[in-house]
Tab-separated table of C-alpha atoms and ligand atoms in Angstrom:
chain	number	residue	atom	x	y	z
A	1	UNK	CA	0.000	0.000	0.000
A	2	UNK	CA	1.399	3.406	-1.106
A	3	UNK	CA	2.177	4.955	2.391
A	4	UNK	CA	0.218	8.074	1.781
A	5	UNK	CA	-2.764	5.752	1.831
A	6	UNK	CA	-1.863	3.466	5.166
A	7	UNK	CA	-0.870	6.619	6.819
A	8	UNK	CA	-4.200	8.722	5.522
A	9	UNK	CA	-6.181	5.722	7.315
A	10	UNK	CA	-4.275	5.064	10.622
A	11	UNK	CA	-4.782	8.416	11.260
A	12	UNK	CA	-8.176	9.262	9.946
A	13	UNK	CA	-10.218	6.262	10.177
A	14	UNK	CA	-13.434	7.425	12.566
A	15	UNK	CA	-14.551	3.460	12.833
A	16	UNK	CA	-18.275	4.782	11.983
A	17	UNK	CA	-18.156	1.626	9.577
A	18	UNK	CA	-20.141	3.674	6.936
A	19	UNK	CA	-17.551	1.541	4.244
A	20	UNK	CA	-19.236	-2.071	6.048
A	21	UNK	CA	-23.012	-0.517	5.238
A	22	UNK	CA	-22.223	-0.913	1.413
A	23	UNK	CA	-19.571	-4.092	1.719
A	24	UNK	CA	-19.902	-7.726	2.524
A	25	UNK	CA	-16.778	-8.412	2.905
A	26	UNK	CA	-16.293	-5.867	5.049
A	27	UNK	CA	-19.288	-6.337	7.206
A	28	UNK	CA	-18.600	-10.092	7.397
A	29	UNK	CA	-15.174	-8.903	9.112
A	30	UNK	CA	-17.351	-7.011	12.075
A	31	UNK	CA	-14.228	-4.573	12.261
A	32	UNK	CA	-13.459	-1.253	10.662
A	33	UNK	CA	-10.403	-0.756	8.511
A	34	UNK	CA	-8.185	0.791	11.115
A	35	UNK	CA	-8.710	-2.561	13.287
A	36	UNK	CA	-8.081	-4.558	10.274
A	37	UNK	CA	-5.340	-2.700	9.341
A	38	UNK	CA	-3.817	-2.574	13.254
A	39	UNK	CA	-4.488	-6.895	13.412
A	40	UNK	CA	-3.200	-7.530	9.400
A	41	UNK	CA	-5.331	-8.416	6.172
A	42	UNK	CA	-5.688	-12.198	5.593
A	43	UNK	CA	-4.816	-13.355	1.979
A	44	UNK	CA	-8.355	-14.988	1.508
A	45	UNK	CA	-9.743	-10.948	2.652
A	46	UNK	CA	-7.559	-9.671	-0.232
A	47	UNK	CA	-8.715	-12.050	-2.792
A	48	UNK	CA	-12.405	-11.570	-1.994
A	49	UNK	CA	-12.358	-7.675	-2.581
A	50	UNK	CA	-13.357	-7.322	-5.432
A	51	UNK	CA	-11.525	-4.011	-5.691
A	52	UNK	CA	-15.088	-1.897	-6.677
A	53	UNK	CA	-14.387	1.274	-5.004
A	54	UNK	CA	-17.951	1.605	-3.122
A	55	UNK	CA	-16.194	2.010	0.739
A	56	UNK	CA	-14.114	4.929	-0.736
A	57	UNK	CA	-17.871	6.533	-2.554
A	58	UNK	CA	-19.229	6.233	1.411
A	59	UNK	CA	-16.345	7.490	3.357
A	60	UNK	CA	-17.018	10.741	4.899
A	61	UNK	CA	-12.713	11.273	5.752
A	62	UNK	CA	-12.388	9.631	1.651
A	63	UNK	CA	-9.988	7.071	2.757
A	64	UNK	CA	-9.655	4.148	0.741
A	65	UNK	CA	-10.294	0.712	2.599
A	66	UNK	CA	-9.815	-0.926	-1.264
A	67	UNK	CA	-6.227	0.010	-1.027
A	68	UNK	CA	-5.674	-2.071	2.254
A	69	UNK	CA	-6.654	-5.289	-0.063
A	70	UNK	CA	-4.943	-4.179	-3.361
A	71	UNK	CA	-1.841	-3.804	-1.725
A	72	UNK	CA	-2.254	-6.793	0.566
A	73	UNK	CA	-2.215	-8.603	-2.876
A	74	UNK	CA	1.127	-7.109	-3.846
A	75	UNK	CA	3.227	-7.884	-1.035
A	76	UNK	CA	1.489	-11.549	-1.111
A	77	UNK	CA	2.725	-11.638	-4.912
A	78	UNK	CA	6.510	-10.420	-3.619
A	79	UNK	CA	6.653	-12.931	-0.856
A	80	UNK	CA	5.236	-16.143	-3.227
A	81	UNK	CA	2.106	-16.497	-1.309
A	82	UNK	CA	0.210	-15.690	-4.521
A	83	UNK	CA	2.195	-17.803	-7.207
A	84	UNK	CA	1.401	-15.156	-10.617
A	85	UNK	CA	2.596	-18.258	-12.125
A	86	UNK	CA	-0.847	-19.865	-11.639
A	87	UNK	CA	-2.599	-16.697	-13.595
A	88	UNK	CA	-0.186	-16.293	-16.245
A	89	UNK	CA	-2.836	-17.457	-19.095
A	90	UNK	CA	-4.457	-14.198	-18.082
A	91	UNK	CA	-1.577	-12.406	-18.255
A	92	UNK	CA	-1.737	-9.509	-21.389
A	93	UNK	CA	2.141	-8.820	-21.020
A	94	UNK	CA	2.040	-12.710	-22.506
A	95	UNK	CA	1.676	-13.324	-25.903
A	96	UNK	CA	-0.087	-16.812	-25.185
A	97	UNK	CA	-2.838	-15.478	-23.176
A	98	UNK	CA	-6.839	-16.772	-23.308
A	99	UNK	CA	-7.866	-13.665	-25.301
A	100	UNK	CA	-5.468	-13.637	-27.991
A	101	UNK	CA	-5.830	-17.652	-28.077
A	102	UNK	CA	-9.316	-17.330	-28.606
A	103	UNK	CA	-8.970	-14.807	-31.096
A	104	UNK	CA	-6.776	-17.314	-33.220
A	105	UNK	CA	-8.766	-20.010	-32.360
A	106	UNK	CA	-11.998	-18.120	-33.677
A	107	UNK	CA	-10.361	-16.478	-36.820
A	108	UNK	CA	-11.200	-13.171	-35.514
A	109	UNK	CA	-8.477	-10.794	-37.057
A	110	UNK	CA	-7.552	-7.461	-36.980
A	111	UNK	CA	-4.554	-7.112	-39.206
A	112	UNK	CA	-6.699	-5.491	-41.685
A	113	UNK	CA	-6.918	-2.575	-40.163
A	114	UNK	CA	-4.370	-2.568	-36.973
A	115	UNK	CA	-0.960	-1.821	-39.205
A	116	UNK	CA	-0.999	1.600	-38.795
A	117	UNK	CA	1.647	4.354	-39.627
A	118	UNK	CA	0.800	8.049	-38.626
A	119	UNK	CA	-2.768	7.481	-37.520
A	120	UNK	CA	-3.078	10.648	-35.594
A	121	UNK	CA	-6.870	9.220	-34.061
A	122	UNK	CA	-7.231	5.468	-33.449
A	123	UNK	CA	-9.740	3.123	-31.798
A	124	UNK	CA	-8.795	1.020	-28.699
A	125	UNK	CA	-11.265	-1.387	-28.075
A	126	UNK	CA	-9.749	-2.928	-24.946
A	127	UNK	CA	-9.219	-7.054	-25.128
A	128	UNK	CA	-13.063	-8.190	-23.804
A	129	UNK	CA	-14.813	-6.101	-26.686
A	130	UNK	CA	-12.054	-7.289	-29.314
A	131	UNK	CA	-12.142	-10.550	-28.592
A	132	UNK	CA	-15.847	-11.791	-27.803
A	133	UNK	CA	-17.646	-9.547	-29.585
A	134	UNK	CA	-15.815	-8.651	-32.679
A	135	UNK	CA	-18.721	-7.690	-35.172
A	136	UNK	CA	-19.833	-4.564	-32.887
A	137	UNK	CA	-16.218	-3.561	-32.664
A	138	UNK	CA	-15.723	-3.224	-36.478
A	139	UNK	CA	-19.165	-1.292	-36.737
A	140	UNK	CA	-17.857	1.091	-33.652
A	141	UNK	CA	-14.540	1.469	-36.287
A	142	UNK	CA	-16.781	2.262	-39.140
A	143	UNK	CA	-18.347	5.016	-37.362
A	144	UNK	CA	-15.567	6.237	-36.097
A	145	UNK	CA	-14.111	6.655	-39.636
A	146	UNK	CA	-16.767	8.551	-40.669
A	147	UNK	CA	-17.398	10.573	-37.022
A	148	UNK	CA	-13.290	11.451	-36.402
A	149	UNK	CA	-10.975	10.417	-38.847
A	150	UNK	CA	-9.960	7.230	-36.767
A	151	UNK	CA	-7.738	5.314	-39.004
A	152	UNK	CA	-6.688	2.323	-37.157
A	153	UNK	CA	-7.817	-0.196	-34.214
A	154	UNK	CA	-4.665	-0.449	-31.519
A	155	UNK	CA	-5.226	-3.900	-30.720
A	156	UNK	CA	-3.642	-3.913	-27.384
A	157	UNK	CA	-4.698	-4.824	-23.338
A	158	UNK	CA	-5.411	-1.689	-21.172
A	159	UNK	CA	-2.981	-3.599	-18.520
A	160	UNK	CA	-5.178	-3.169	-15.829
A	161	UNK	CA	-5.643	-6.457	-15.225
A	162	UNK	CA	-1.867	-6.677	-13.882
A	163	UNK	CA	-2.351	-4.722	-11.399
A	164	UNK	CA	-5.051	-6.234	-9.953
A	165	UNK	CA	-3.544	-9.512	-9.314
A	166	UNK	CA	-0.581	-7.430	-7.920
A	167	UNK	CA	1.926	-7.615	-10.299
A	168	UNK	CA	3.427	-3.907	-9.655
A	169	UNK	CA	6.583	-4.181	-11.598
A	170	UNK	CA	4.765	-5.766	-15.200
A	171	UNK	CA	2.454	-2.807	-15.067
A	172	UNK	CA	5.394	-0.096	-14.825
A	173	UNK	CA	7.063	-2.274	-18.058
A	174	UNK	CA	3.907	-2.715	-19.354
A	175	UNK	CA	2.754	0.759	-18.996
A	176	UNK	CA	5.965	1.584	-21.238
A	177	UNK	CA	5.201	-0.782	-23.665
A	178	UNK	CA	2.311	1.419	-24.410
A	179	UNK	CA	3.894	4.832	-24.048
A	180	UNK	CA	6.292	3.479	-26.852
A	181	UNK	CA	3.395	2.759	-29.194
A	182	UNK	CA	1.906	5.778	-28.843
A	183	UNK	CA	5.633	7.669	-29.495
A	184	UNK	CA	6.396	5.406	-32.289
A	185	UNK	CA	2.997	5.938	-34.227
A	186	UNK	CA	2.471	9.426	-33.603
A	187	UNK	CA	-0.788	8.857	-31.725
A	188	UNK	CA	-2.204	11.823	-30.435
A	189	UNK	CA	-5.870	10.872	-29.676
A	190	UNK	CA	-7.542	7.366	-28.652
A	191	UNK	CA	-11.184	6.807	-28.618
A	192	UNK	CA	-12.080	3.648	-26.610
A	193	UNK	CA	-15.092	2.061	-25.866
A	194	UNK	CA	-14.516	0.265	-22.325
A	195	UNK	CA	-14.631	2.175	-18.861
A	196	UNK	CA	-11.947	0.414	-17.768
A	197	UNK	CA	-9.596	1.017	-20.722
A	198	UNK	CA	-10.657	4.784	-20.381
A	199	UNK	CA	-9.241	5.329	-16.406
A	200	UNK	CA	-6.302	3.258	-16.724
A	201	UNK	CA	-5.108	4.957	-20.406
A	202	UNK	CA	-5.926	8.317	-18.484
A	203	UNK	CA	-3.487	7.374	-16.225
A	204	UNK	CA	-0.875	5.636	-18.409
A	205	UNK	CA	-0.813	9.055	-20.668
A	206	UNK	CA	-1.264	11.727	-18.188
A	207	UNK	CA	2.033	12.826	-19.068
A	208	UNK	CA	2.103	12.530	-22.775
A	209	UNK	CA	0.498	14.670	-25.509
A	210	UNK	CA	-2.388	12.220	-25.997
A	211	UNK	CA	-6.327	12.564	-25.286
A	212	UNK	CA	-8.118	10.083	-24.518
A	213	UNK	CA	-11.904	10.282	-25.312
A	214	UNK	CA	-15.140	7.812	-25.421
A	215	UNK	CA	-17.143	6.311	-28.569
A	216	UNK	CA	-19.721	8.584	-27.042
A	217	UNK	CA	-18.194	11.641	-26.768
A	218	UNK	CA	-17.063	11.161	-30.649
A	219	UNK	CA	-20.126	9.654	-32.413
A	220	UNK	CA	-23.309	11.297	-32.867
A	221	UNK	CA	-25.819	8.434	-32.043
A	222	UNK	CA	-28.842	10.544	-32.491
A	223	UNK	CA	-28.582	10.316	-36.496
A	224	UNK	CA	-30.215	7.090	-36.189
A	225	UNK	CA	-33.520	7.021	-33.857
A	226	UNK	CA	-33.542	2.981	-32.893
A	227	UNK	CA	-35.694	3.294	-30.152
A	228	UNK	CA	-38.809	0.718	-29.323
A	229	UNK	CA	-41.809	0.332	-26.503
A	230	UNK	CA	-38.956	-1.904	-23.978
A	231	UNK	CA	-38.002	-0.300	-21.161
A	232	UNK	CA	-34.327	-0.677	-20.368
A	233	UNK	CA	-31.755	-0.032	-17.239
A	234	UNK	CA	-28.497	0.531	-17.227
A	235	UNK	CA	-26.023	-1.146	-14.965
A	236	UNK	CA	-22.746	1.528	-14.054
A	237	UNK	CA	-19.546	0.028	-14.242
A	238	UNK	CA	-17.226	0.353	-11.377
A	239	UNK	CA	-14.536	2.252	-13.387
A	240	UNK	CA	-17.078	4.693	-13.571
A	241	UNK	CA	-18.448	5.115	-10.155
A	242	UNK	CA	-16.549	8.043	-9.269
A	243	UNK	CA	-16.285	10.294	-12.464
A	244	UNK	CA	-19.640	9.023	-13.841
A	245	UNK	CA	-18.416	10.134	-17.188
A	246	UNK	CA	-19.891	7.146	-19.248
A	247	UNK	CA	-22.635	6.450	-17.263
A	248	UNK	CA	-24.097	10.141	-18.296
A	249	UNK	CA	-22.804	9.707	-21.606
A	250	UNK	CA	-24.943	6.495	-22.306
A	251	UNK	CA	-27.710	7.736	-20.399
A	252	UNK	CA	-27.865	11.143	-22.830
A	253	UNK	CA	-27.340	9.029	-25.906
A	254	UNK	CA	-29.698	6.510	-25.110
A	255	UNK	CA	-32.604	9.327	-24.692
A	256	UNK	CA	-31.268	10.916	-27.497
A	257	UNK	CA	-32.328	7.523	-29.736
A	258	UNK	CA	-35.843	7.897	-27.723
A	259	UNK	CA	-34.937	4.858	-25.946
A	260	UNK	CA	-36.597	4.794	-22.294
A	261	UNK	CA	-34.665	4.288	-19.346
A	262	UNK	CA	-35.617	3.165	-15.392
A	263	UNK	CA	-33.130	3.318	-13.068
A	264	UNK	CA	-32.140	1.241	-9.970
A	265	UNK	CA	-32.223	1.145	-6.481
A	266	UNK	CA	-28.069	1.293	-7.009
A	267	UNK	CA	-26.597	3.358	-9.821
A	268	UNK	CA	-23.873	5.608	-10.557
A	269	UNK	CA	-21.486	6.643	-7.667
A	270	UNK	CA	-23.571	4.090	-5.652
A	271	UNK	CA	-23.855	1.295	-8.419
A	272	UNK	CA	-23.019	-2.899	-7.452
A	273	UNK	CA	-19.846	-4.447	-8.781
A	274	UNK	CA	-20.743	-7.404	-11.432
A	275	UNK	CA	-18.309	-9.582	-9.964
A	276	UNK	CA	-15.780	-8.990	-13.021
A	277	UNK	CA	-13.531	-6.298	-11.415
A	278	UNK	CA	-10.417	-8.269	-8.755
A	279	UNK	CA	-10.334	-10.849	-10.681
A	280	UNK	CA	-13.145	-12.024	-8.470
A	281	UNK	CA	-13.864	-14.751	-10.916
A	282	UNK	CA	-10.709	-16.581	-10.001
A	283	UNK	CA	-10.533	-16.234	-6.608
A	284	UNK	CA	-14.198	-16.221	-5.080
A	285	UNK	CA	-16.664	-17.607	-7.756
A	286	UNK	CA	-19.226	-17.867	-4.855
A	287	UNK	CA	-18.937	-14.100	-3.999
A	288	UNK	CA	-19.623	-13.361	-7.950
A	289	UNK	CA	-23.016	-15.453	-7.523
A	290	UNK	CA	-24.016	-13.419	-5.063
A	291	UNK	CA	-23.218	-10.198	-6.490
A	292	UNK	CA	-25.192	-10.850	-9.350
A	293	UNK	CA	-28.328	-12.072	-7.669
A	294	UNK	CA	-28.688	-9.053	-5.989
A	295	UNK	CA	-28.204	-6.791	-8.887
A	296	UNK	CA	-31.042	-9.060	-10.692
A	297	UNK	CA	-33.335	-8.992	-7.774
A	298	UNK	CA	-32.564	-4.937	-8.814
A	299	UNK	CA	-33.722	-5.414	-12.115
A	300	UNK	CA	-37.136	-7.036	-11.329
A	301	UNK	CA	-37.938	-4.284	-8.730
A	302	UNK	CA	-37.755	-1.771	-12.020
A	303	UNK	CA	-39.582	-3.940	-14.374
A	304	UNK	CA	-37.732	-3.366	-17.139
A	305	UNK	CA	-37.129	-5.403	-19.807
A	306	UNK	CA	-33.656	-5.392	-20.266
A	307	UNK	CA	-30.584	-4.868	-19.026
A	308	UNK	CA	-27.970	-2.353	-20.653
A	309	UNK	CA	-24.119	-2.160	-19.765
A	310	UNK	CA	-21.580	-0.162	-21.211
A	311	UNK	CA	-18.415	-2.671	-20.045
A	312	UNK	CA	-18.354	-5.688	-22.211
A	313	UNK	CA	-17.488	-7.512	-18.970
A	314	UNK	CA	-20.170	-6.501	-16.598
A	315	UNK	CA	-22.643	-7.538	-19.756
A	316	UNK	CA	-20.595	-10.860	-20.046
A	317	UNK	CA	-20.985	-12.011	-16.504
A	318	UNK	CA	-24.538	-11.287	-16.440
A	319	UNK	CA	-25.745	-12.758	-19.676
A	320	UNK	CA	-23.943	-15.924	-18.301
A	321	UNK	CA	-25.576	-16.108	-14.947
A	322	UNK	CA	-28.897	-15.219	-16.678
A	323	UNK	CA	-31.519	-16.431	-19.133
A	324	UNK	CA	-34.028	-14.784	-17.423
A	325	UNK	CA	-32.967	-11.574	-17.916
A	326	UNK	CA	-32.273	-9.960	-20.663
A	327	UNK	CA	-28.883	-8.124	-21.034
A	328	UNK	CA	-27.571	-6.251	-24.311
A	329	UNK	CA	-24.411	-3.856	-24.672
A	330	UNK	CA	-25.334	0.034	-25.030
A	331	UNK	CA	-23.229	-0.193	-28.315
A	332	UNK	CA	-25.679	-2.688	-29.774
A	333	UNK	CA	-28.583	-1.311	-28.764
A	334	UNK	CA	-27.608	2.544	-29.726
A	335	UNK	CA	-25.963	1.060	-33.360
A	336	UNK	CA	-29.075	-1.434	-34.047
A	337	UNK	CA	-26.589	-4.531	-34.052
A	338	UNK	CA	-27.774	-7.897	-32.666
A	339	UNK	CA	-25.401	-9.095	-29.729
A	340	UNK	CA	-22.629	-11.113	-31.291
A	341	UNK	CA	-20.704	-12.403	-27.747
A	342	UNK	CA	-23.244	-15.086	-26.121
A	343	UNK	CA	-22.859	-17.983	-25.680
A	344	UNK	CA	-18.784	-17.131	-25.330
A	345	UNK	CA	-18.404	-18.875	-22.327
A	346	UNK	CA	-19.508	-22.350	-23.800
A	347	UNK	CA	-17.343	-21.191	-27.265
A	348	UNK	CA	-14.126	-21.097	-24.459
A	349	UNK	CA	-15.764	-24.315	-22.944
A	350	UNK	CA	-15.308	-25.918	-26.625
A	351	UNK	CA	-11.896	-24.570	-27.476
A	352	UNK	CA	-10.211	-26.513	-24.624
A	353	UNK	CA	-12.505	-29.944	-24.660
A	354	UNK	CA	-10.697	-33.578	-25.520
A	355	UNK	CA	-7.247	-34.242	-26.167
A	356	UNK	CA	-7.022	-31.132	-28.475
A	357	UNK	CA	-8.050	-28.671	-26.314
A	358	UNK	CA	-5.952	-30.257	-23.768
A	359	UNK	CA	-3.083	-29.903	-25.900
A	360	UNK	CA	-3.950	-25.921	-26.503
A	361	UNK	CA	-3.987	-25.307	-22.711
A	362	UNK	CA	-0.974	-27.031	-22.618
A	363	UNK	CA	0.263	-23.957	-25.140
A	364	UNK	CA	-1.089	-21.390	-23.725
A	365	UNK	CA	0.195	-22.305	-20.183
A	366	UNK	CA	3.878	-23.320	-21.649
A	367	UNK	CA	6.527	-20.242	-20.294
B	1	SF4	S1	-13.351	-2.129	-2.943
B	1	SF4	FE1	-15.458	-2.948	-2.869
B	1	SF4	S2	-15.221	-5.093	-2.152
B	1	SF4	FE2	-13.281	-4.010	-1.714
B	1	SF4	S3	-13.480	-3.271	0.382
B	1	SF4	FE3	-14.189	-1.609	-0.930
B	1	SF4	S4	-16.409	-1.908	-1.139
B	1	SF4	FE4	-15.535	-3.805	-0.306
B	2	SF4	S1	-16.158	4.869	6.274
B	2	SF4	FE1	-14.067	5.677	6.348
B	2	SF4	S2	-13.881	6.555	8.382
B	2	SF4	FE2	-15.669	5.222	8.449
B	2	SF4	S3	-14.860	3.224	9.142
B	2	SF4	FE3	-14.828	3.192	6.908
B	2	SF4	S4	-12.744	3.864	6.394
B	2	SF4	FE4	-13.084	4.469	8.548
């Protein structure tokens, strides 16, 4: 934990548990973050934060109990208790990772239009979009030729995913990786479509002469009106929670198209995690059950139809818990393109089943 942050809560922390109202995991502990903090964070603590940011929303002295679990997960990676080793097919920094596997697997392929020289604008989809739902990412490109001048797709990870699992040092190399790029191309704006991709590039070119802007900032959605009589509510992506940047950008753009919106008991700077963000998945499978029940229990108390993210992931991990509900991207719904990623869990299923598959895990696994 930076020490700014440890130091910020020793001495601030008022124990009025506000962070535990909004937190299971913190609840579950019946102490506040200074007594966890005084007594040590377990591993099995760490891995079940899912790293949301809702304790920091609630804190009236804006401390940050997330940090006590991110950085629990660092030192645990220094000190071997966390072997990276076991994650590495995750690992974007790797060439044989899951997504780009199942982009070869798949034939989905970007060369096309990812060998740019000079491209002043391009298009960062972020590695979720790219990879399981590549028909809405070419349509975002196609807009964004006409809308900007975009002349390229950067087919790269946001890195973020690194430093979740704690793996401080890849994201500083990584982090120049992509600085590099961006030199080496001439890049001077990126227009990305994830939440996620959009705070961590923020970050990675704060000091470079590079903007980074949203698909909705860029494209002017209201030339086409797509709305119909459903009645849809959108789900804010953690990323977002404090900024709230694309959750009123999709909001505006989605009234804009005369589609009608409800809204939840939790949204915005208050909204529920999905499960997706801490790599959650990995480490507490149950917890992401949970989390996802109670956002769908959200849903019904709205009666709306359907279900509208704006972070490929978030839609992901609810269309796979769910047949009940329906759940679309706001890209699909605000371009009028049917939903090209379900069923992409039982696609992954496929790609590693019998002797074959066990042979391309075997690949994608090999150092
Ligand atoms: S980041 Fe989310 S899961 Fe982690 S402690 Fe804060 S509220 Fe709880
Ligand atoms: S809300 Fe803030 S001040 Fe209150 S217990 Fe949590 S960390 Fe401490």
């Amino acid at each position: 934990m930076e020490p700014n942050h440890l130091e910020k809560l020793m001495a601030e922390c008022l124990q009025c548990k506000q962070c535990s109202n909004c937190c299971s995991l913190l609840a579950k502990s019946g102490q506040s973050p200074l007594d966890m903090t005084k007594r040590g964070i377990t591993l099995y603590e760490a891995l079940s934060c899912s790293l949301c940011g809702a304790c920091e929303t609630v804190c009236p002295k804006r401390l940050s109990p997330k940090q006590l679990f991110l950085a629990r997960r660092r030192e645990a990676v220094k000190s071997g208790e966390i072997d990276s080793a076991a994650y590495r097919y995750l690992l974007p920094d790797r060439k044989n990772n899951i997504m780009n596997a199942y982009r070869s697997y798949y034939g989905i392929d970007y060369s096309d239009v990812n060998s740019f020289s000079h491209a002043e604008t391009c298009f960062f989809p972020g590695c979720t979009l790219m990879t399981y739902s590549p028909n809405l990412t070419r349509a975002i490109y196609e807009r964004l030729k006409d809308s900007c001048g975009c002349k390229g797709v950067w087919t790269e990870c946001c890195g973020k995913l690194l430093d979740q699992i704690g793996l401080q040092e890849r994201v500083k190399d990584f982090r120049s990786c992509l600085q590099g790029f961006v030199q080496e191309h001439n890049i001077k704006r990126i227009i990305v479509a994830c939440p996620g991709c959009y705070y961590e590039l923020q970050d990675v070119f704060q000091a470079c002469d590079v903007i980074v802007q949203t698909v909705y900032e860029v494209i002017d959605f209201a030339k086409q009106e797509q709305s119909d009589n459903r009645q849809y509510t959108v789900h804010d992506s953690c990323p977002d929670r404090f900024a709230g940047i694309f959750g009123s950008q999709v909001r505006q753009a989605l009234k804009q198209c005369g589609f009608s919106t409800r809204e939840m008991a939790h949204t915005q700077m208050n909204t529920i995690c999905c499960g997706s963000g801490g790599q959650l998945s990995h480490f507490r499978p149950e917890l992401v059950e949970e989390l996802v029940k109670l956002r769908q229990q959200e849903v019904r108390e709205t009666n709306a139809d359907v279900l509208v993210g704006y972070c490929l992931n978030c839609v992901l991990k609810y269309d796979n818990y769910s047949s009940e509900i329906p759940v679309t991207h706001a890209l699909n719904l605000l371009l009028g393109l049917q939903d090209d990623y379900k069923g992409g869990k039982a696609r992954l299923e496929k790609m590693f089943s019998g002797s074959d598959g066990e042979k391309r895990w075997e690949e994608i696994i090999a150092d």
